[in-house]
Structures are given as structure tokens and as C-alpha cells.
Amino acid sequence: MLAVNELIRRKRDGQAISGPEMEELIGAYANGEVPDYQMAAWLMAVYFQGLSRGETVAMTRAMLNSGATVDMADVPGIKVDKHSSGGVGDKTSLVLLPLVAAAGVPVVKMAGRGLGHTGGTIDKLESVPGLRTELTPQEVVTVAERVGLCIAAQSKQLVPADGRLYALRDVTATVESVPLIAASIMSKKIAAGADRILLDVKTGKGAFAQDMDTARQLAELMVSIGAELGRTTAALVTGMDQPLGLAVGNALEMHEAVMTLRGAGPADVRELCLALGALMLAMGGQETDLAKGRAKLKELLSSGQALTVLRKMVAAQGGDTGFIEAPERLLSAPVRLPLVAAETGYVSEVHARIVGDCAVRLGAGRMQKGTKVDHRVGILLHKKVGAPVMRGELLAEVHAAQPDRGQEALPLLKDAFVITAQPPQPAALVRGFVTPDGFSRQLPKEFKV
Ligand code: URA
């Protein structure tokens, strides 16, 4: 009989949990044999005491063993998966994955729904009417073989322990723990079956890892877990102080992703996709020279080939491609309210966490588990950090389902903006790169896996 109270006490006192004990604890929780109140206490003990690297690997293994894994052997080529640790306005996957697939790297992504104040790729994709993301493993392989790209929802059979643990962490203030995030992300990535894994670890006010040291620690831990479990893994550490791009909210972000694939998206979204994309081309064995990889990706963006891949994937997954041909159809919230600047100066902050919370309140995310999101609602920024602004000028637009919900969001959104007399110091988007060989502040010229 598993003495869970003993494991809670040991972790509370900073003592180690052995591999077999971890396997038993996580397995029993996934099967419903350990009650939420005991698991919540154990998670809080981990939050304060941490887990050693060995314990984190054991937890990742135990979570992986709680369910099935995907066999991607039938999809030819080196499969590279990409995962973000979670941000606001992060529609990168919707641009990056068609782009990389257009370059010939097969991509199968098991993506998630929104978590807390952060959005999720599946909710964004589902703003295209008809598009199915709950696919059988066979459907995933068929779409990937036909199109070179498939983005599917994480199946309930994959890492069920993470499904239960994440929901519990979300409501017990235990999300922001480096080992718990690392085990959660890496167990899912390994179960999803890609050969190589590229992580985008976010840092800043809208990220779970708010400072650079924590983000670096998280990136290094995940890269080392990948190595230990047989998957070459690399991580880019990127800024998440302000939202990525201008759009926050599902259909708004899908619209921005399509516009980026048409060559008209915001500079930061495009830049991040090119940086991650060049790394994915290197990891997929296509081009180890990152500058040449970027040039190839730029060409695929401007020729419209990456957009064609997205259109084909939408069609193969049952979506209405009319929304890709005419993306303005995605902008359908009935109420639009302006937020204007109260003073003249420079935008020195657009607090990503506040903007994310605001979008969730409007209905773009979930305040309770299982709630349906409203794909139409969200925030459209008109000014980002560094922009000069005049008093009365438009800072952002709230897209709401009803006037009162929009009015409620406005004061909250106002608090996200800080306007100063002097322009702020520009902050780099890419802040670090982690491989099994170590950490560097900048990307290398070549990346050989
Ligand atoms: N993303 C995940 O999948 N898990 C976490 O714990 C945090 C972000």
C-alpha cells in the first residue's frame, strides 16, 4: 500500500523520492487511486522544496508511462517538434510549422488548449469553422503524410497523468515550478513521438518563468531530460514581457498568423518564426547554416508556399479554407471598444500578463476547467513597447461578445499600458540558446545536431 502521507512528509522536509516511489505515486494518481488533496499537498511541497534532476527525470518517465506513445515511424524523414512554455499572443506555431513543413521537414504537432492567462494553439486553430483537431493516431499519420503537417489536440491517451496534474496545479498555485513544468512539457513531447524537439522557453512578465535565471534553468533542465530520454533537444529563451504580435485571442491570432504567412504580419512574430524555423531546418537535417536557413524560409513566406501548406492542412482536417483565403472573416466580434492614451509620450510597457488575463475575462480563455471559449473575442493592440503616442490616440481595441463584457475589460487593459516621457531601452526578443553543449546568449552561425 502506497504511503502517500509519508511521501508528502519527506518532500516537505526536503528529502528525496526514489524512482520506483515516483512511478508508483504518479501512476496511482493517474489511475484515480490518490485523492486530489494528497497530490495537491505533495505538489506544494515540490513547489517549495524542488526536485533534483534525477527526481525530475523519474517524474517525467512516470508521467510518460501513464499512457500511450505515438509511433511516427510511418511518416518519412526526421520529425522535429516545437513547444512553447506558454505566452500571450503566441501564435508562432500557426506560422512556423507550415513554414518549416514547406521547407520539407515533416511536422506533427500535438498541441494544447489555453492554460491560465496563456493561449493554446488548438483553441486558435478551432476558430476556423469545421476544423477538427481531435484526430485518431491513424488520421494524424494520414494528414502528415499527405500535407507534411498535422496539428492535433493532445489525445486523452497520451500522458493522462499530465492532464490530471496540470488541472490540479492550475487551481492550487503550483504551476510556476521549474521541475513540474519540465516534467509536464517533456513527458508530452516524448510521448508525441518526434525525433527531435525544439523548445521556446518564454521569460518575462507574461511567462511562467518570469526572470532570465529561471528561464535558463528550465531550458537547461528540459534539454538534459531530452538527452537522457533519447531525444535531441534544444531551447531558445525568448522575451515575453509584452504580448507577441498585436493580436491576443483565438480568431484574432489566427487572422494575424495568416497575415504573417501572407508577408504582412508584425515584425516580432515574423522574427521569432524565422529564428525558430532556421533551428528546425538544422535539426531536421535540411540546412545547418542558420543564415541560409533563414533565407530559404523568407523565400517560402514571400512565395506563398508556406500559406499553401496551412491551407492544405486546414482542408485535410475538415476546416473551411474560405477563412484562410479571406482571413478578415475571422474578425467577427460584434462589439469593438477603443482604449485611448491618457497622455503623450512613449509606450514603455504593455504588461503581457494583464493583457492575457483581460482576454481570458472576455471569454478567449477558461476561468474554469472545460468551459467553452468564445473564439471571436480578445484584444487587438495598436501600440507596442517603444512606440511614440499622442494623448487620445488609439492604444488597443477590445473585441467583445457583449458591450458590458467589453466595458468591464477596458479598465483592466488600461493598467497594462505604461506611458513615459522617455523612450524605453529596447529589449532583445532572443535572449539565450541552450543545447546539450551548454548556454549561449546568441545563436551560433551553424547548428549541427
Ligand atoms: N506548459 C505545459 O505543458 N506544462 C506546464 O507545466 C507549463 C506550460
CSV table of N, CA and C in Angstrom, one decimal, residues 213-326:
chain,number,residue,atom,x,y,z
A,213,ASP,N,17.1,33.9,-15.1
A,213,ASP,CA,17.8,32.8,-14.5
A,213,ASP,C,16.9,31.6,-14.4
A,214,THR,N,15.6,31.9,-14.1
A,214,THR,CA,14.6,30.7,-14.0
A,214,THR,C,14.4,30.1,-15.4
A,215,ALA,N,14.3,31.0,-16.4
A,215,ALA,CA,14.1,30.5,-17.8
A,215,ALA,C,15.3,29.7,-18.2
A,216,ARG,N,16.5,30.1,-17.9
A,216,ARG,CA,17.7,29.4,-18.3
A,216,ARG,C,17.7,28.0,-17.6
A,217,GLN,N,17.4,28.0,-16.3
A,217,GLN,CA,17.3,26.8,-15.5
A,217,GLN,C,16.3,25.8,-16.1
A,218,LEU,N,15.2,26.3,-16.5
A,218,LEU,CA,14.1,25.5,-17.1
A,218,LEU,C,14.6,24.9,-18.4
A,219,ALA,N,15.2,25.8,-19.3
A,219,ALA,CA,15.6,25.4,-20.6
A,219,ALA,C,16.7,24.3,-20.4
A,220,GLU,N,17.7,24.5,-19.5
A,220,GLU,CA,18.8,23.5,-19.4
A,220,GLU,C,18.2,22.2,-18.8
A,221,LEU,N,17.3,22.3,-17.9
A,221,LEU,CA,16.8,21.0,-17.4
A,221,LEU,C,16.0,20.2,-18.5
A,222,MET,N,15.2,20.9,-19.3
A,222,MET,CA,14.5,20.2,-20.3
A,222,MET,C,15.4,19.6,-21.4
A,223,VAL,N,16.4,20.4,-21.7
A,223,VAL,CA,17.4,19.9,-22.7
A,223,VAL,C,18.1,18.6,-22.2
A,224,SER,N,18.4,18.6,-20.9
A,224,SER,CA,19.1,17.5,-20.3
A,224,SER,C,18.1,16.3,-20.2
A,225,ILE,N,16.9,16.5,-19.9
A,225,ILE,CA,15.9,15.4,-19.8
A,225,ILE,C,15.7,14.8,-21.2
A,226,GLY,N,15.7,15.7,-22.2
A,226,GLY,CA,15.6,15.2,-23.6
A,226,GLY,C,16.7,14.2,-23.9
A,227,ALA,N,18.0,14.7,-23.5
A,227,ALA,CA,19.1,13.8,-23.8
A,227,ALA,C,19.0,12.5,-23.1
A,228,GLU,N,18.6,12.6,-21.8
A,228,GLU,CA,18.6,11.4,-21.0
A,228,GLU,C,17.5,10.4,-21.6
A,229,LEU,N,16.5,10.9,-22.2
A,229,LEU,CA,15.4,10.0,-22.7
A,229,LEU,C,15.5,9.8,-24.2
A,230,GLY,N,16.7,10.1,-24.7
A,230,GLY,CA,17.0,9.7,-26.1
A,230,GLY,C,16.5,10.7,-27.2
A,231,ARG,N,16.1,11.9,-26.9
A,231,ARG,CA,15.7,12.8,-27.9
A,231,ARG,C,16.6,14.1,-27.9
A,232,THR,N,17.2,14.4,-29.1
A,232,THR,CA,18.0,15.6,-29.2
A,232,THR,C,17.1,16.8,-29.0
A,233,THR,N,17.4,17.6,-28.0
A,233,THR,CA,16.5,18.7,-27.6
A,233,THR,C,17.4,20.0,-27.6
A,234,ALA,N,16.8,21.1,-28.1
A,234,ALA,CA,17.5,22.4,-27.9
A,234,ALA,C,16.4,23.4,-27.5
A,235,ALA,N,16.8,24.5,-26.9
A,235,ALA,CA,15.8,25.5,-26.4
A,235,ALA,C,16.3,26.9,-26.7
A,236,LEU,N,15.4,27.7,-27.2
A,236,LEU,CA,15.6,29.1,-27.4
A,236,LEU,C,14.9,29.8,-26.2
A,237,VAL,N,15.6,30.8,-25.6
A,237,VAL,CA,14.9,31.5,-24.5
A,237,VAL,C,14.5,32.9,-25.1
A,238,THR,N,13.2,33.2,-25.1
A,238,THR,CA,12.7,34.4,-25.8
A,238,THR,C,11.8,35.3,-24.8
A,239,GLY,N,11.8,36.5,-25.1
A,239,GLY,CA,11.1,37.5,-24.3
A,239,GLY,C,9.6,37.4,-24.3
A,240,MET,N,9.0,37.6,-23.2
A,240,MET,CA,7.5,37.6,-23.1
A,240,MET,C,7.1,38.6,-22.0
A,241,ASP,N,7.7,39.8,-22.1
A,241,ASP,CA,7.2,40.9,-21.2
A,241,ASP,C,6.0,41.5,-21.8
A,242,GLN,N,5.9,41.7,-23.1
A,242,GLN,CA,4.7,42.2,-23.8
A,242,GLN,C,4.2,41.1,-24.7
A,243,PRO,N,2.9,41.1,-25.1
A,243,PRO,CA,2.4,40.1,-25.9
A,243,PRO,C,3.2,40.0,-27.2
A,244,LEU,N,3.2,38.8,-27.8
A,244,LEU,CA,3.9,38.6,-29.1
A,244,LEU,C,2.9,39.1,-30.2
A,245,GLY,N,3.4,39.9,-31.1
A,245,GLY,CA,2.5,40.4,-32.1
A,245,GLY,C,1.5,41.4,-31.6
A,246,LEU,N,0.4,41.6,-32.3
A,246,LEU,CA,-0.6,42.6,-32.0
A,246,LEU,C,-1.9,42.0,-31.5
A,247,ALA,N,-2.2,40.7,-31.9
A,247,ALA,CA,-3.4,40.1,-31.6
A,247,ALA,C,-3.3,39.2,-30.4
A,248,VAL,N,-4.3,39.2,-29.5
A,248,VAL,CA,-4.5,38.3,-28.4
A,248,VAL,C,-5.9,37.8,-28.3
A,249,GLY,N,-6.1,36.5,-28.5
A,249,GLY,CA,-7.5,36.0,-28.6
A,249,GLY,C,-7.5,35.1,-29.9
A,250,ASN,N,-8.3,34.1,-29.8
A,250,ASN,CA,-8.2,33.0,-30.8
A,250,ASN,C,-8.3,33.3,-32.3
A,251,ALA,N,-9.5,33.8,-32.7
A,251,ALA,CA,-9.6,34.1,-34.1
A,251,ALA,C,-8.7,35.3,-34.5
A,252,LEU,N,-8.6,36.2,-33.6
A,252,LEU,CA,-7.7,37.4,-33.9
A,252,LEU,C,-6.3,36.9,-34.2
A,253,GLU,N,-5.8,35.9,-33.4
A,253,GLU,CA,-4.5,35.4,-33.6
A,253,GLU,C,-4.4,34.6,-34.8
A,254,MET,N,-5.4,33.8,-35.1
A,254,MET,CA,-5.4,33.0,-36.4
A,254,MET,C,-5.3,34.0,-37.6
A,255,HIS,N,-6.1,35.1,-37.5
A,255,HIS,CA,-6.0,36.1,-38.5
A,255,HIS,C,-4.6,36.6,-38.7
A,256,GLU,N,-4.0,37.0,-37.5
A,256,GLU,CA,-2.6,37.5,-37.6
A,256,GLU,C,-1.6,36.5,-38.2
A,257,ALA,N,-1.8,35.2,-37.8
A,257,ALA,CA,-0.9,34.2,-38.4
A,257,ALA,C,-1.1,34.1,-39.9
A,258,VAL,N,-2.3,34.1,-40.4
A,258,VAL,CA,-2.5,34.0,-41.8
A,258,VAL,C,-1.9,35.3,-42.5
A,259,MET,N,-2.0,36.4,-41.9
A,259,MET,CA,-1.5,37.7,-42.5
A,259,MET,C,0.1,37.6,-42.5
A,260,THR,N,0.6,36.9,-41.4
A,260,THR,CA,2.1,36.8,-41.4
A,260,THR,C,2.5,35.8,-42.5
A,261,LEU,N,1.8,34.8,-42.8
A,261,LEU,CA,2.1,33.9,-43.8
A,261,LEU,C,1.9,34.5,-45.2
A,262,ARG,N,1.1,35.6,-45.2
A,262,ARG,CA,1.0,36.4,-46.5
A,262,ARG,C,2.0,37.5,-46.6
A,263,GLY,N,2.9,37.6,-45.6
A,263,GLY,CA,4.0,38.6,-45.6
A,263,GLY,C,3.6,39.9,-45.0
A,264,ALA,N,2.5,39.9,-44.3
A,264,ALA,CA,2.1,41.2,-43.7
A,264,ALA,C,2.0,41.2,-42.2
A,265,GLY,N,2.6,40.3,-41.5
A,265,GLY,CA,2.4,40.2,-40.1
A,265,GLY,C,3.3,41.1,-39.3
A,266,PRO,N,3.2,41.2,-38.0
A,266,PRO,CA,4.1,42.0,-37.2
A,266,PRO,C,5.5,41.5,-37.2
A,267,ALA,N,6.4,42.5,-37.0
A,267,ALA,CA,7.9,42.1,-37.1
A,267,ALA,C,8.3,41.1,-36.1
A,268,ASP,N,7.8,41.2,-34.9
A,268,ASP,CA,8.3,40.3,-33.8
A,268,ASP,C,7.8,38.8,-34.1
A,269,VAL,N,6.6,38.7,-34.6
A,269,VAL,CA,6.1,37.3,-34.9
A,269,VAL,C,7.0,36.7,-36.0
A,270,ARG,N,7.2,37.5,-37.1
A,270,ARG,CA,8.0,37.1,-38.2
A,270,ARG,C,9.4,36.7,-37.8
A,271,GLU,N,10.0,37.6,-36.9
A,271,GLU,CA,11.4,37.4,-36.5
A,271,GLU,C,11.5,36.1,-35.7
A,272,LEU,N,10.6,35.9,-34.7
A,272,LEU,CA,10.6,34.7,-33.9
A,272,LEU,C,10.5,33.4,-34.8
A,273,CYS,N,9.6,33.5,-35.8
A,273,CYS,CA,9.3,32.3,-36.6
A,273,CYS,C,10.6,32.0,-37.5
A,274,LEU,N,11.3,33.1,-37.9
A,274,LEU,CA,12.5,32.8,-38.7
A,274,LEU,C,13.6,32.2,-37.8
A,275,ALA,N,13.7,32.8,-36.6
A,275,ALA,CA,14.8,32.2,-35.7
A,275,ALA,C,14.5,30.8,-35.3
A,276,LEU,N,13.3,30.5,-34.9
A,276,LEU,CA,12.9,29.1,-34.6
A,276,LEU,C,13.0,28.2,-35.8
A,277,GLY,N,12.5,28.7,-36.9
A,277,GLY,CA,12.4,28.0,-38.2
A,277,GLY,C,13.8,27.5,-38.7
A,278,ALA,N,14.8,28.5,-38.6
A,278,ALA,CA,16.1,28.1,-39.0
A,278,ALA,C,16.7,27.0,-38.2
A,279,LEU,N,16.4,27.0,-36.9
A,279,LEU,CA,16.8,26.0,-36.0
A,279,LEU,C,16.2,24.7,-36.3
A,280,MET,N,14.9,24.7,-36.7
A,280,MET,CA,14.1,23.5,-37.0
A,280,MET,C,14.7,22.9,-38.3
A,281,LEU,N,15.1,23.7,-39.3
A,281,LEU,CA,15.7,23.2,-40.5
A,281,LEU,C,17.0,22.5,-40.2
A,282,ALA,N,17.8,23.1,-39.3
A,282,ALA,CA,19.0,22.5,-38.9
A,282,ALA,C,18.8,21.2,-38.2
A,283,MET,N,17.8,21.2,-37.3
A,283,MET,CA,17.5,19.9,-36.5
A,283,MET,C,16.9,18.9,-37.4
A,284,GLY,N,16.2,19.3,-38.5
A,284,GLY,CA,15.6,18.3,-39.4
A,284,GLY,C,16.5,17.9,-40.5
A,285,GLY,N,17.8,18.3,-40.4
A,285,GLY,CA,18.8,17.8,-41.3
A,285,GLY,C,18.7,18.5,-42.7
A,286,GLN,N,18.1,19.7,-42.8
A,286,GLN,CA,17.9,20.4,-44.1
A,286,GLN,C,19.0,21.4,-44.3
A,287,GLU,N,19.4,22.2,-43.3
A,287,GLU,CA,20.4,23.3,-43.6
A,287,GLU,C,21.0,23.6,-42.2
A,288,THR,N,22.3,23.4,-42.1
A,288,THR,CA,22.9,23.7,-40.8
A,288,THR,C,23.3,25.1,-40.6
A,289,ASP,N,23.5,25.8,-41.8
A,289,ASP,CA,23.9,27.2,-41.7
A,289,ASP,C,22.6,28.0,-41.5
A,290,LEU,N,22.5,28.7,-40.3
A,290,LEU,CA,21.3,29.3,-39.9
A,290,LEU,C,20.9,30.5,-40.8
A,291,ALA,N,21.9,31.2,-41.3
A,291,ALA,CA,21.6,32.3,-42.2
A,291,ALA,C,21.0,31.8,-43.5
A,292,LYS,N,21.5,30.7,-44.0
A,292,LYS,CA,21.0,30.2,-45.3
A,292,LYS,C,19.5,29.6,-45.0
A,293,GLY,N,19.4,29.0,-43.8
A,293,GLY,CA,18.0,28.5,-43.5
A,293,GLY,C,17.0,29.7,-43.4
A,294,ARG,N,17.4,30.8,-42.8
A,294,ARG,CA,16.5,31.9,-42.8
A,294,ARG,C,16.2,32.4,-44.2
A,295,ALA,N,17.2,32.5,-45.0
A,295,ALA,CA,16.9,33.0,-46.4
A,295,ALA,C,15.9,32.1,-47.1
A,296,LYS,N,16.1,30.8,-46.9
A,296,LYS,CA,15.1,29.8,-47.5
A,296,LYS,C,13.7,30.0,-47.0
A,297,LEU,N,13.6,30.3,-45.7
A,297,LEU,CA,12.3,30.4,-45.1
A,297,LEU,C,11.6,31.7,-45.5
A,298,LYS,N,12.5,32.8,-45.7
A,298,LYS,CA,11.9,34.1,-46.2
A,298,LYS,C,11.3,33.9,-47.5
A,299,GLU,N,12.0,33.1,-48.4
A,299,GLU,CA,11.5,32.9,-49.7
A,299,GLU,C,10.2,32.1,-49.7
A,300,LEU,N,10.1,31.1,-48.8
A,300,LEU,CA,8.9,30.3,-48.7
A,300,LEU,C,7.7,31.2,-48.2
A,301,LEU,N,8.0,32.2,-47.4
A,301,LEU,CA,7.0,33.1,-46.9
A,301,LEU,C,6.5,34.0,-48.1
A,302,SER,N,7.5,34.6,-48.8
A,302,SER,CA,7.1,35.6,-49.8
A,302,SER,C,6.5,34.9,-51.0
A,303,SER,N,6.9,33.6,-51.3
A,303,SER,CA,6.3,32.9,-52.5
A,303,SER,C,4.9,32.4,-52.2
A,304,GLY,N,4.5,32.4,-50.9
A,304,GLY,CA,3.1,31.9,-50.5
A,304,GLY,C,3.1,30.4,-50.3
A,305,GLN,N,4.3,29.7,-50.4
A,305,GLN,CA,4.3,28.3,-50.3
A,305,GLN,C,3.9,27.8,-48.9
A,306,ALA,N,4.3,28.6,-47.9
A,306,ALA,CA,4.0,28.2,-46.5
A,306,ALA,C,2.5,28.4,-46.3
A,307,LEU,N,1.9,29.4,-46.8
A,307,LEU,CA,0.5,29.6,-46.7
A,307,LEU,C,-0.3,28.5,-47.4
A,308,THR,N,0.2,28.0,-48.5
A,308,THR,CA,-0.4,26.9,-49.2
A,308,THR,C,-0.4,25.6,-48.3
A,309,VAL,N,0.7,25.4,-47.5
A,309,VAL,CA,0.7,24.2,-46.6
A,309,VAL,C,-0.4,24.4,-45.6
A,310,LEU,N,-0.5,25.6,-45.0
A,310,LEU,CA,-1.5,25.8,-44.0
A,310,LEU,C,-2.9,25.5,-44.6
A,311,ARG,N,-3.2,26.0,-45.8
A,311,ARG,CA,-4.5,25.9,-46.4
A,311,ARG,C,-4.8,24.4,-46.6
A,312,LYS,N,-3.7,23.6,-47.1
A,312,LYS,CA,-3.9,22.2,-47.3
A,312,LYS,C,-4.2,21.5,-46.0
A,313,MET,N,-3.5,21.9,-44.9
A,313,MET,CA,-3.7,21.2,-43.6
A,313,MET,C,-5.1,21.5,-43.1
A,314,VAL,N,-5.6,22.8,-43.3
A,314,VAL,CA,-6.9,23.1,-42.8
A,314,VAL,C,-8.0,22.3,-43.6
A,315,ALA,N,-7.7,22.1,-44.9
A,315,ALA,CA,-8.7,21.3,-45.7
A,315,ALA,C,-8.6,19.9,-45.3
A,316,ALA,N,-7.4,19.3,-45.1
A,316,ALA,CA,-7.3,17.9,-44.7
A,316,ALA,C,-7.9,17.6,-43.3
A,317,GLN,N,-8.0,18.6,-42.5
A,317,GLN,CA,-8.6,18.5,-41.1
A,317,GLN,C,-10.1,19.0,-41.1
A,318,GLY,N,-10.6,19.2,-42.3
A,318,GLY,CA,-12.1,19.4,-42.4
A,318,GLY,C,-12.5,20.9,-42.2
A,319,GLY,N,-11.5,21.8,-42.2
A,319,GLY,CA,-11.8,23.2,-42.0
A,319,GLY,C,-12.2,23.9,-43.2
A,320,ASP,N,-12.9,25.1,-43.1
A,320,ASP,CA,-13.4,25.9,-44.2
A,320,ASP,C,-12.2,26.8,-44.7
A,321,THR,N,-11.6,26.4,-45.8
A,321,THR,CA,-10.4,27.2,-46.3
A,321,THR,C,-10.8,28.6,-46.8
A,322,GLY,N,-12.1,28.9,-46.9
A,322,GLY,CA,-12.5,30.2,-47.2
A,322,GLY,C,-12.0,31.2,-46.2
A,323,PHE,N,-11.8,30.8,-44.9
A,323,PHE,CA,-11.3,31.7,-43.9
A,323,PHE,C,-9.8,31.9,-44.0
A,324,ILE,N,-9.1,31.1,-44.8
A,324,ILE,CA,-7.7,31.3,-45.0
A,324,ILE,C,-7.6,32.2,-46.2
A,325,GLU,N,-8.5,32.0,-47.2
A,325,GLU,CA,-8.4,32.8,-48.4
A,325,GLU,C,-8.8,34.3,-48.1
A,326,ALA,N,-9.8,34.4,-47.2
A,326,ALA,CA,-10.3,35.7,-46.8
A,326,ALA,C,-10.3,35.9,-45.3
